[in-house]
Coordinates of N, CA, C and O in Angstrom, one line a residue:
X1 N 1.0 -1.2 -0.1 CA 0.2 0.2 -0.1 C 1.0 1.2 -0.3 O 0.5 2.2 -0.9
X2 N 1.9 0.9 0.8 CA 2.7 2.6 1.0 C 3.6 2.9 -0.6 O 3.8 3.6 -1.0
X3 N 3.6 1.6 -1.1 CA 4.4 1.7 -2.6 C 3.4 2.3 -3.6 O 3.8 3.3 -4.1
X4 N 2.1 2.1 -3.6 CA 1.1 2.7 -4.0 C 0.9 4.2 -3.7 O 1.2 4.9 -4.9
X5 N 1.3 4.4 -2.9 CA 1.2 5.9 -2.4 C 2.1 7.0 -2.9 O 2.2 7.5 -3.4
X6 N 3.4 6.2 -2.9 CA 4.6 6.4 -3.4 C 4.6 6.8 -5.1 O 4.5 7.8 -5.3
X7 N 4.2 5.8 -5.3 CA 3.7 6.2 -7.1 C 2.7 6.9 -7.4 O 3.0 8.1 -8.2
X8 N 1.9 6.9 -6.6 CA 0.6 8.4 -6.7 C 1.2 9.5 -6.5 O 1.4 10.6 -7.1
X9 N 2.0 9.7 -5.6 CA 2.8 11.0 -4.9 C 3.6 11.4 -6.1 O 3.8 12.6 -6.6
X10 N 4.3 10.3 -6.5 CA 5.7 10.8 -7.6 C 4.5 11.3 -8.7 O 5.3 12.2 -9.7
X11 N 3.7 10.6 -9.3 CA 2.8 11.1 -10.5 C 2.6 12.3 -10.5 O 2.2 13.5 -11.2
X12 N 1.6 12.4 -9.4 CA 1.3 13.8 -8.8 C 2.3 14.9 -8.8 O 2.0 16.0 -9.4
X13 N 3.4 14.4 -8.4 CA 4.9 15.4 -8.5 C 5.1 15.9 -10.1 O 5.5 16.9 -10.2
X14 N 5.0 14.7 -10.8 CA 5.4 15.2 -12.1 C 4.4 15.9 -12.7 O 4.8 17.0 -13.6
X15 N 2.8 15.4 -12.7 CA 2.2 16.0 -13.3 C 2.0 17.8 -12.9 O 1.9 18.5 -13.9
X16 N 2.2 17.8 -11.4 CA 2.5 19.3 -11.1 C 3.7 19.9 -11.7 O 3.3 21.2 -12.0
X17 N 4.8 19.6 -11.7 CA 5.9 20.0 -12.5 C 5.5 20.4 -13.9 O 5.9 21.4 -14.3
X18 N 4.8 19.4 -14.5 CA 4.8 19.9 -16.0 C 3.7 20.7 -16.2 O 3.8 21.9 -16.9
X19 N 2.9 21.0 -15.5 CA 1.6 21.9 -15.2 C 2.6 23.1 -15.2 O 2.0 24.5 -15.6
X20 N 3.4 23.4 -14.2 CA 4.0 24.7 -13.8 C 4.7 24.8 -15.2 O 4.9 26.0 -15.0
X21 N 5.2 24.0 -15.7 CA 6.2 24.1 -17.0 C 5.6 25.0 -17.9 O 6.1 25.9 -18.6
X22 N 4.7 24.2 -18.1 CA 3.8 24.5 -19.4 C 3.0 26.0 -19.1 O 3.0 26.6 -19.6
X23 N 2.3 26.4 -17.9 CA 2.3 27.7 -17.5 C 3.3 28.5 -17.6 O 2.9 29.5 -17.6
X24 N 4.3 28.3 -16.9 CA 5.6 29.4 -17.2 C 5.7 29.8 -18.7 O 5.9 30.8 -19.0
X25 N 5.5 28.4 -19.5 CA 5.9 28.7 -21.0 C 5.0 30.0 -21.4 O 5.3 30.7 -22.2
X26 N 3.9 29.4 -21.2 CA 2.3 30.3 -21.8 C 2.4 31.4 -21.0 O 2.3 32.6 -22.0
X27 N 2.8 31.9 -19.9 CA 2.9 33.0 -19.4 C 3.8 33.8 -20.2 O 3.6 35.2 -20.3
X28 N 4.9 33.4 -19.9 CA 6.0 34.2 -20.7 C 6.1 34.3 -22.1 O 6.6 35.8 -22.6
X29 N 5.5 33.6 -22.9 CA 5.2 33.8 -24.3 C 4.4 34.9 -24.5 O 4.6 35.9 -25.2
X30 N 3.3 35.0 -23.9 CA 2.2 35.9 -23.8 C 2.7 37.2 -23.4 O 2.8 38.1 -24.0
X31 N 3.6 37.1 -22.2 CA 4.5 38.5 -22.0 C 5.2 39.0 -23.0 O 5.2 40.2 -23.2
X32 N 5.7 38.0 -23.5 CA 7.0 38.5 -25.0 C 6.0 39.1 -26.0 O 6.6 40.1 -26.6
X33 N 5.1 38.5 -26.0 CA 4.4 38.9 -27.7 C 3.6 40.3 -27.1 O 3.5 40.8 -27.9
X34 N 3.0 40.6 -25.7 CA 2.8 41.6 -25.4 C 3.7 43.0 -25.4 O 3.4 43.7 -26.2
X35 N 4.8 42.5 -25.2 CA 5.8 43.6 -25.2 C 6.4 43.8 -26.4 O 6.6 45.3 -26.7
X36 N 6.2 42.8 -27.3 CA 6.6 43.3 -28.7 C 5.4 43.9 -29.4 O 5.9 45.0 -30.1
X37 N 4.4 43.9 -29.4 CA 3.2 44.5 -29.8 C 3.3 46.2 -28.9 O 3.0 46.8 -29.9
X38 N 3.7 46.2 -27.8 CA 3.8 47.3 -27.5 C 4.8 48.5 -27.8 O 4.5 49.6 -28.3
X39 N 5.7 47.6 -28.4 CA 6.7 48.1 -29.3 C 6.4 48.9 -30.5 O 6.8 49.8 -30.8
X40 N 5.5 47.7 -31.1 CA 4.7 48.3 -32.5 C 4.2 49.5 -32.4 O 4.3 50.3 -33.1
X41 N 3.3 49.2 -31.5 CA 2.3 50.5 -31.1 C 3.0 51.6 -30.8 O 2.7 52.9 -31.6
X42 N 4.2 51.8 -29.7 CA 4.8 52.8 -29.7 C 5.8 53.5 -31.0 O 5.9 54.6 -31.2
X43 N 6.3 52.6 -31.9 CA 6.8 53.1 -33.1 C 5.6 53.6 -34.0 O 5.8 54.6 -34.9
X44 N 4.7 53.3 -34.0 CA 3.2 53.5 -35.1 C 3.3 55.3 -34.1 O 2.9 55.9 -35.1
X45 N 2.9 55.2 -33.1 CA 3.2 56.5 -32.5 C 4.0 57.5 -33.0 O 3.4 58.6 -33.4
X46 N 5.2 57.1 -33.2 CA 6.3 57.7 -33.4 C 6.1 58.3 -35.0 O 6.2 59.4 -35.2
X47 N 5.7 57.3 -35.4 CA 5.5 57.5 -37.0 C 4.5 58.4 -37.4 O 4.4 59.1 -38.5
X48 N 3.5 58.4 -36.7 CA 2.3 59.5 -37.1 C 3.0 60.9 -36.7 O 2.5 61.6 -37.8
X49 N 3.8 61.1 -36.0 CA 4.4 62.2 -35.9 C 5.1 62.8 -36.7 O 5.4 63.8 -37.0
X50 N 5.8 61.7 -37.0 CA 6.9 62.0 -37.9 C 6.3 62.2 -39.6 O 6.6 62.9 -40.2
X51 N 5.2 61.5 -39.8 CA 4.5 62.1 -41.2 C 3.8 63.6 -41.1 O 3.9 63.9 -42.0
X52 N 3.4 63.7 -39.7 CA 2.8 65.2 -39.7 C 4.1 66.2 -40.0 O 4.4 67.1 -40.2
X53 N 5.2 65.7 -39.5 CA 6.6 66.6 -39.4 C 6.7 66.9 -41.2 O 7.3 67.7 -41.8
X54 N 6.8 65.2 -41.8 CA 7.0 65.3 -43.3 C 6.0 66.4 -44.2 O 6.3 66.9 -44.9
X55 N 5.0 66.4 -43.4 CA 4.0 67.5 -44.3 C 4.2 68.8 -44.2 O 3.9 69.9 -45.0
X56 N 5.0 69.1 -43.0 CA 5.5 70.5 -42.9 C 6.6 70.8 -43.7 O 6.9 72.2 -44.0
X57 N 7.6 69.8 -43.9 CA 8.7 70.1 -44.7 C 8.8 70.9 -46.0 O 9.1 72.1 -46.5
X58 N 8.0 70.4 -47.1 CA 7.5 71.4 -48.1 C 7.4 72.8 -47.9 O 7.9 73.6 -48.8
X59 N 6.4 73.3 -46.9 CA 6.0 74.5 -46.7 C 7.9 75.3 -46.3 O 7.8 76.4 -46.4
X60 N 8.0 74.7 -45.3 CA 9.3 75.3 -44.8 C 10.5 75.4 -45.9 O 11.0 76.6 -46.1
X61 N 10.5 74.4 -46.8 CA 11.1 74.7 -48.0 C 10.9 75.7 -49.1 O 11.8 76.5 -49.4
X62 N 9.7 75.9 -49.2 CA 9.3 76.7 -50.3 C 9.6 78.3 -49.8 O 9.8 79.3 -50.3
X63 N 9.4 78.6 -48.5 CA 9.5 79.6 -47.7 C 11.4 79.9 -47.6 O 11.6 81.4 -47.6
X64 N 11.9 79.1 -47.0 CA 13.3 79.3 -47.1 C 14.0 79.7 -48.7 O 14.6 80.3 -48.6
X65 N 13.2 78.8 -49.6 CA 13.9 79.2 -51.0 C 13.5 80.7 -51.5 O 14.2 81.0 -52.1
X66 N 12.2 81.2 -51.0 CA 11.8 82.6 -51.4 C 12.8 83.2 -50.6 O 13.1 84.5 -51.4
X67 N 12.9 83.2 -49.4 CA 13.9 84.1 -48.7 C 15.5 84.2 -48.8 O 16.1 85.0 -48.7
X68 N 15.6 82.9 -48.5 CA 17.2 82.8 -48.3 C 17.5 81.8 -49.5 O 18.2 80.6 -49.5
X69 N 17.6 82.3 -50.8 CA 18.0 81.4 -51.9 C 19.4 80.9 -51.9 O 19.7 79.9 -52.3
X70 N 20.3 81.6 -51.3 CA 21.6 81.1 -51.5 C 22.1 80.4 -50.3 O 23.2 79.7 -50.1
X71 N 21.0 79.7 -49.5 CA 21.3 78.5 -48.7 C 20.3 77.1 -49.3 O 20.0 76.3 -48.5
X72 N 20.6 77.6 -50.8 CA 20.3 76.2 -51.7 C 20.8 74.9 -51.1 O 19.8 73.7 -51.1
X73 N 21.9 74.6 -50.8 CA 22.3 73.4 -50.2 C 21.6 73.0 -49.1 O 21.4 71.7 -48.9
X74 N 21.4 73.9 -48.2 CA 20.5 73.4 -46.6 C 19.2 73.0 -47.1 O 18.3 71.9 -46.5
X75 N 18.6 73.7 -47.9 CA 17.4 73.3 -48.5 C 17.0 72.2 -49.3 O 16.4 71.6 -48.8
X76 N 17.8 72.3 -49.9 CA 18.1 70.7 -50.7 C 18.5 69.3 -49.8 O 17.8 68.4 -50.2
X77 N 19.0 69.8 -48.8 CA 19.6 68.8 -48.1 C 18.4 68.1 -47.4 O 18.2 67.0 -46.7
X78 N 17.2 69.0 -46.5 CA 16.4 69.1 -46.0 C 15.3 68.1 -47.0 O 14.6 67.2 -46.6
X79 N 15.4 68.6 -48.5 CA 14.4 67.8 -49.2 C 14.7 66.6 -49.5 O 13.6 65.7 -49.5
X80 N 16.1 66.4 -49.9 CA 16.6 65.2 -49.8 C 16.0 64.2 -48.5 O 16.1 62.7 -48.6
X81 N 16.9 64.8 -47.4 CA 16.8 63.7 -46.1 C 15.0 63.3 -46.0 O 14.9 62.1 -45.6
X82 N 14.2 64.5 -46.4 CA 12.8 64.2 -46.2 C 12.4 63.0 -47.1 O 11.7 62.0 -46.7
X83 N 12.9 63.0 -48.3 CA 12.6 62.1 -49.5 C 13.2 60.5 -48.8 O 12.7 59.4 -49.1
X84 N 14.5 60.6 -48.2 CA 14.6 59.3 -47.7 C 14.1 58.8 -46.7 O 13.8 57.3 -46.6
X85 N 13.7 59.7 -45.9 CA 12.7 59.3 -44.4 C 11.5 58.6 -45.0 O 11.0 57.6 -44.4
X86 N 10.9 59.2 -46.0 CA 9.8 58.6 -46.5 C 9.8 57.4 -47.4 O 9.0 56.6 -47.0
X87 N 11.2 57.4 -48.2 CA 11.1 56.0 -48.7 C 11.7 54.8 -47.8 O 11.6 53.5 -48.2
X88 N 12.2 54.9 -46.6 CA 12.5 53.7 -45.6 C 11.7 53.3 -45.1 O 10.3 53.7 -44.8
X89 N 11.9 51.8 -45.0 CA 10.5 50.9 -44.8 C 11.0 50.2 -43.4 O 10.4 50.5 -42.4
X90 N 12.2 49.7 -43.1 CA 12.3 48.8 -42.2 C 12.9 50.2 -41.0 O 13.3 51.4 -41.2
X91 N 12.2 49.5 -39.6 CA 12.4 50.4 -38.4 C 13.7 51.4 -38.3 O 13.9 52.5 -38.0
X92 N 14.8 50.3 -38.4 CA 16.1 50.7 -38.2 C 16.5 51.8 -39.2 O 16.8 53.0 -38.7
X93 N 16.3 51.5 -40.4 CA 16.4 52.7 -41.6 C 15.7 53.6 -41.5 O 16.3 54.9 -41.7
X94 N 14.7 53.4 -40.8 CA 13.6 54.9 -40.7 C 13.9 55.7 -39.8 O 13.9 57.2 -39.7
X95 N 14.4 54.7 -38.6 CA 14.8 55.8 -37.6 C 16.0 56.7 -37.8 O 16.4 57.8 -37.4
X96 N 17.0 56.1 -38.7 CA 18.2 56.5 -39.1 C 18.1 57.7 -40.2 O 18.6 58.8 -39.7
X97 N 16.9 57.6 -40.9 CA 17.1 58.6 -41.7 C 16.1 59.8 -41.0 O 16.5 60.7 -41.6
X98 N 15.2 59.7 -40.1 CA 14.4 60.6 -39.4 C 15.6 61.3 -38.5 O 15.2 62.3 -38.5
X99 N 16.6 60.7 -37.9 CA 17.7 61.4 -37.2 C 18.6 62.5 -38.3 O 18.5 63.4 -37.7
X100 N 18.8 61.9 -39.4 CA 19.0 63.1 -40.3 C 18.5 63.9 -40.7 O 19.0 65.2 -40.8
X101 N 17.2 63.8 -41.0 CA 16.1 64.8 -41.3 C 16.1 65.6 -40.1 O 16.3 66.9 -40.4
X102 N 16.2 65.0 -39.0 CA 16.1 66.2 -37.8 C 16.9 67.1 -37.7 O 17.0 68.2 -37.8
X103 N 18.1 66.5 -37.9 CA 19.4 67.2 -37.8 C 19.7 68.2 -39.2 O 20.1 69.3 -38.7
X104 N 19.2 68.3 -40.0 CA 19.1 68.8 -41.1 C 18.3 70.0 -41.1 O 18.6 71.2 -41.5
X105 N 17.1 69.6 -40.6 CA 15.9 70.8 -40.1 C 16.6 71.7 -39.4 O 16.3 73.0 -39.4
X106 N 17.2 71.1 -38.2 CA 17.4 72.0 -37.1 C 18.6 73.0 -37.7 O 18.8 74.1 -37.3
X107 N 19.7 72.6 -38.4 CA 20.7 73.1 -39.4 C 20.0 74.1 -40.1 O 20.1 75.6 -40.1
X108 N 18.9 74.1 -41.1 CA 17.9 75.0 -41.6 C 17.6 76.0 -40.9 O 17.7 77.0 -41.0
X109 N 17.0 75.8 -39.6 CA 16.1 76.6 -38.7 C 17.2 77.5 -38.2 O 17.2 78.7 -38.1
X110 N 18.4 77.0 -37.6 CA 19.6 77.6 -37.2 C 19.9 78.7 -38.1 O 20.3 79.9 -37.7
X111 N 20.3 78.4 -39.4 CA 20.5 79.0 -40.4 C 19.5 80.5 -40.6 O 19.7 81.3 -41.3
X112 N 18.3 80.2 -40.4 CA 17.2 81.2 -40.6 C 17.6 82.4 -39.8 O 16.8 83.6 -40.2
X113 N 18.1 82.2 -38.7 CA 18.5 83.4 -37.7 C 19.3 84.5 -38.4 O 18.9 85.8 -38.2
X114 N 19.8 84.2 -39.4 CA 20.4 84.9 -40.4 C 19.8 86.1 -41.4 O 20.2 86.9 -41.6
X115 N 18.6 85.3 -41.4 CA 17.7 86.3 -42.2 C 16.5 87.0 -41.4 O 15.3 86.2 -41.2
X116 N 16.5 88.1 -41.1 CA 15.5 88.9 -40.2 C 14.0 89.2 -41.0 O 13.2 88.9 -40.3
X117 N 14.3 88.9 -42.2 CA 13.0 89.2 -43.0 C 12.2 87.9 -43.0 O 11.2 87.9 -43.3
X118 N 12.7 86.9 -42.6 CA 11.9 85.4 -42.3 C 10.9 85.5 -41.0 O 9.8 85.2 -41.3
X119 N 11.3 86.2 -40.2 CA 10.4 86.4 -39.0 C 9.3 87.7 -39.5 O 8.3 87.4 -38.8
X120 N 9.3 88.4 -40.3 CA 8.0 89.1 -40.8 C 7.3 88.1 -41.5 O 5.8 88.8 -41.6
X121 N 7.4 86.9 -41.9 CA 6.6 86.4 -42.8 C 5.7 85.1 -41.9 O 6.3 84.5 -41.1
X122 N 4.6 85.4 -41.8 CA 3.6 84.5 -41.1 C 3.8 83.1 -41.4 O 3.8 82.5 -40.1
X123 N 3.7 82.9 -42.6 CA 3.8 81.3 -42.4 C 5.0 80.5 -42.0 O 5.1 79.5 -41.8
X124 N 6.2 81.6 -41.9 CA 7.4 81.0 -41.5 C 7.3 80.9 -40.0 O 7.6 79.7 -39.6
X125 N 6.7 81.9 -39.2 CA 6.4 81.6 -37.9 C 5.8 80.6 -37.3 O 5.6 79.7 -36.4
X126 N 4.8 80.6 -38.1 CA 3.6 79.3 -38.1 C 4.1 77.7 -38.1 O 4.0 77.0 -37.3
X127 N 5.1 77.9 -39.1 CA 5.6 76.2 -39.6 C 6.9 76.5 -38.5 O 6.5 75.2 -38.2
X128 N 7.4 77.4 -38.0 CA 8.3 77.0 -36.9 C 7.6 76.9 -35.4 O 7.9 75.6 -35.0
X129 N 6.7 77.3 -35.5 CA 5.9 76.7 -34.3 C 5.3 75.2 -34.5 O 5.5 74.3 -33.2
X130 N 5.0 75.0 -35.6 CA 4.2 73.5 -35.5 C 5.4 72.6 -35.7 O 5.1 71.8 -35.2
X131 N 6.3 73.1 -36.2 CA 7.9 72.1 -36.1 C 8.1 72.0 -34.6 O 8.5 70.9 -34.5
X132 N 8.1 73.3 -33.7 CA 8.5 72.7 -32.5 C 8.0 72.0 -31.9 O 8.0 71.0 -31.3
X133 N 6.3 72.0 -31.9 CA 5.2 71.5 -31.4 C 5.4 70.0 -31.9 O 5.2 68.9 -30.9
X134 N 5.8 69.8 -33.2 CA 5.6 68.4 -33.6 C 7.3 67.9 -33.1 O 6.9 66.7 -32.7
X135 N 8.4 68.2 -33.0 CA 9.7 67.9 -32.4 C 9.4 67.4 -30.8 O 9.7 66.2 -30.6
X136 N 8.4 68.3 -30.1 CA 8.3 68.1 -28.6 C 7.4 66.6 -28.9 O 7.7 65.9 -27.5
X137 N 6.3 66.5 -29.7 CA 5.6 65.0 -29.4 C 6.6 64.2 -30.2 O 6.5 63.2 -29.4
X138 N 7.3 64.2 -30.8 CA 8.3 63.3 -31.4 C 9.1 62.5 -30.1 O 9.1 61.6 -29.8
X139 N 9.8 63.9 -29.8 CA 10.5 63.5 -28.5 C 9.7 62.7 -27.3 O 10.4 61.6 -27.1
X140 N 8.7 63.0 -27.1 CA 7.9 62.5 -26.1 C 7.4 61.0 -26.2 O 7.7 60.0 -25.8
X141 N 7.2 60.9 -27.7 CA 6.9 59.4 -28.5 C 8.1 58.7 -28.4 O 8.1 57.5 -28.0
X142 N 9.3 59.1 -28.7 CA 10.3 58.6 -28.7 C 10.7 57.8 -27.6 O 11.2 57.0 -27.2
X143 N 10.6 58.5 -26.1 CA 11.0 58.5 -24.9 C 10.0 57.0 -24.7 O 10.6 55.9 -23.9
X144 N 8.7 57.3 -24.8 CA 7.8 56.0 -24.8 C 8.5 54.7 -25.2 O 8.5 53.7 -24.9
X145 N 8.7 55.0 -27.0 CA 9.0 53.8 -27.7 C 10.2 53.1 -27.1 O 10.6 51.8 -26.6
X146 N 11.2 54.2 -26.5 CA 12.6 53.4 -25.8 C 12.2 52.9 -24.6 O 12.7 51.7 -24.3
X147 N 11.4 53.3 -23.7 CA 10.9 52.5 -22.2 C 10.2 51.3 -22.9 O 10.4 49.9 -22.3
X148 N 9.7 51.1 -23.9 CA 8.9 49.9 -24.2 C 10.2 48.8 -24.9 O 10.1 47.8 -24.6
X149 N 10.6 49.4 -25.8 CA 12.0 48.7 -26.3 C 12.9 48.1 -24.9 O 13.4 46.9 -24.9
X150 N 13.2 48.7 -24.1 CA 13.9 48.6 -22.9 C 13.4 47.4 -22.1 O 13.7 46.2 -21.5
X151 N 12.1 47.5 -21.5 CA 11.3 46.3 -21.2 C 11.5 45.2 -22.0 O 11.6 44.1 -21.3
X152 N 11.1 45.4 -23.5 CA 10.8 44.0 -24.1 C 12.3 43.5 -24.0 O 12.6 42.2 -24.0
X153 N 13.4 44.4 -24.3 CA 14.9 43.8 -24.4 C 15.2 43.0 -23.1 O 16.0 41.9 -23.1
X154 N 14.8 43.6 -21.8 CA 15.1 43.0 -20.7 C 14.4 41.5 -20.5 O 15.1 40.6 -20.2
X155 N 13.3 41.5 -20.9 CA 12.5 40.1 -21.2 C 13.2 39.2 -22.1 O 12.9 38.1 -21.3
X156 N 13.9 39.7 -22.9 CA 14.4 38.8 -24.0 C 15.3 38.1 -23.1 O 16.2 37.0 -23.4
X157 N 16.1 39.1 -22.6 CA 17.5 38.5 -21.6 C 17.4 37.6 -20.2 O 17.9 37.2 -19.9
X158 N 16.2 37.8 -19.8 CA 16.1 37.1 -18.5 C 15.5 35.5 -18.7 O 14.8 35.3 -19.7
X159 N 15.6 34.8 -18.0 CA 15.2 33.4 -18.2 C 13.6 33.3 -17.3 O 13.5 34.0 -16.5
X160 N 12.6 32.7 -18.2 CA 12.9 32.0 -19.3 C 12.9 32.4 -20.6 O 12.5 32.0 -21.7
X161 N 12.6 34.0 -20.5 CA 12.5 34.8 -22.0 C 13.5 34.5 -22.8 O 12.9 34.3 -23.9
X162 N 14.8 34.5 -22.4 CA 15.7 33.9 -23.3 C 15.5 32.6 -24.0 O 16.0 32.7 -25.0
X163 N 15.3 31.7 -23.5 CA 14.9 30.6 -24.1 C 13.8 30.5 -24.7 O 13.9 30.2 -26.1
X164 N 12.5 31.1 -24.8 CA 11.7 31.2 -25.4 C 11.8 32.0 -26.6 O 11.2 31.8 -28.0
X165 N 12.3 33.0 -26.4 CA 12.7 34.2 -27.8 C 13.9 33.3 -28.5 O 13.6 33.6 -29.8
X166 N 14.7 32.7 -28.1 CA 15.5 31.7 -29.2 C 14.9 30.8 -29.8 O 14.9 30.5 -31.2
X167 N 13.8 29.9 -29.1 CA 13.1 29.4 -30.0 C 11.8 29.9 -30.6 O 11.4 29.0 -31.8
X168 N 11.3 31.0 -30.7 CA 10.3 31.7 -31.5 C 11.1 32.6 -32.2 O 10.6 33.6 -33.1
X169 N 12.4 32.9 -32.2 CA 13.3 33.4 -33.2 C 12.7 34.9 -33.0 O 12.8 35.8 -33.9
X170 N 12.9 35.3 -31.5 CA 12.5 36.8 -31.3 C 13.9 37.4 -31.1 O 15.0 36.8 -30.3
X171 N 14.0 38.6 -31.5 CA 15.2 39.4 -31.6 C 15.1 40.8 -30.6 O 14.1 41.4 -30.7
X172 N 16.0 41.3 -29.8 CA 16.0 42.4 -29.5 C 15.9 43.2 -30.5 O 16.2 43.4 -31.5
X173 N 15.6 44.6 -30.4 CA 15.3 45.6 -30.8 C 16.2 47.1 -30.5 O 16.6 47.0 -29.2
X174 N 16.3 47.7 -31.6 CA 17.0 48.9 -31.1 C 16.4 50.2 -30.6 O 15.3 50.3 -31.0
X175 N 16.8 50.8 -29.8 CA 16.3 51.8 -29.4 C 16.5 52.9 -30.0 O 17.1 53.2 -31.3
X176 N 15.7 54.1 -30.4 CA 15.5 55.4 -31.1 C 16.4 56.2 -30.2 O 16.3 57.1 -29.4
X177 N 17.8 56.0 -30.5 CA 18.8 56.7 -29.8 C 19.5 57.9 -30.8 O 20.2 57.5 -31.6
X178 N 19.6 59.0 -30.0 CA 20.2 60.0 -30.7 C 21.4 60.4 -30.4 O 22.2 61.3 -30.8
X179 N 22.3 59.5 -29.5 CA 23.4 59.7 -29.2 C 23.7 60.9 -28.7 O 23.4 61.8 -27.9
X180 N 25.0 61.3 -28.9 CA 25.6 62.5 -28.7 C 24.9 63.7 -29.3 O 24.8 64.9 -28.8
X181 N 24.2 63.5 -30.6 CA 23.3 64.8 -31.3 C 21.9 65.1 -30.5 O 21.3 65.7 -30.8
X182 N 21.6 64.1 -29.2 CA 20.6 64.3 -28.4 C 20.2 65.7 -28.2 O 19.1 66.3 -28.3
X183 N 21.4 66.6 -27.8 CA 21.3 68.1 -27.4 C 20.9 68.5 -28.5 O 19.7 69.4 -28.4
X184 N 21.2 68.4 -29.6 CA 21.0 69.3 -30.7 C 19.4 69.0 -31.2 O 18.7 70.1 -31.5
X185 N 18.8 68.0 -31.1 CA 17.4 67.5 -31.4 C 16.6 68.1 -30.6 O 15.7 68.1 -30.8
X186 N 16.9 67.8 -29.3 CA 16.1 68.5 -28.2 C 15.9 69.2 -28.3 O 14.7 69.9 -27.4
X187 N 16.8 70.2 -28.0 CA 16.9 71.6 -27.5 C 16.7 72.7 -28.7 O 15.8 73.6 -28.5
X188 N 17.2 72.7 -29.6 CA 17.3 74.2 -30.6 C 16.3 74.5 -31.1 O 16.0 75.7 -31.2
X189 N 15.1 73.8 -31.3 CA 13.9 74.1 -31.8 C 13.2 75.2 -30.8 O 12.7 76.3 -31.3
X190 N 13.2 74.7 -29.7 CA 12.5 75.9 -28.3 C 13.6 76.8 -28.0 O 13.2 77.7 -27.8
X191 N 15.0 76.9 -28.3 CA 15.9 77.7 -27.8 C 15.8 79.0 -29.0 O 16.0 80.1 -28.8
X192 N 15.6 78.2 -30.3 CA 16.0 79.5 -31.2 C 14.8 80.1 -31.4 O 14.8 81.0 -32.2
X193 N 13.6 79.8 -31.0 CA 12.2 80.7 -31.0 C 12.5 82.0 -30.2 O 12.2 83.0 -30.4

């Protein structure tokens, strides 16, 4: 009789261990999928703001062409960077193209300080205000995106997430890092006003 109880207890322990293993696998998989989806949603939020900024670029280029014609290289640089950003499909390529566009827009707006007649043009003041607002929203969306990426990447590195990620071919994501240029992108539009 005691041998029977030992066998029943052993089977029960094995079934319970299997249940815990399957439950842990399911919970971890669902968590990774939810975190991955949060990253996608956060990137989509950035993308909406970037598209709005893209829509502002032609007006800015036109105003700058009319007033500061000899800044043609800067104006063309913004137009080309916008085209590259619009054509980028992969998230990493898109983020790099947007970083380049931000840098060129800031350079262009900084050069506009040399043209006092620009301040007299209402369209330029309106575009500048909209760009500042847009950049602020991009910055906020970028921060949320980076937090989502950080949470996802941490979950991928922890056990059992690392094991499940390997089996499901889930890879870490790259943050929208502005690196040393962060100060140039986050600050000048607000300061230049």
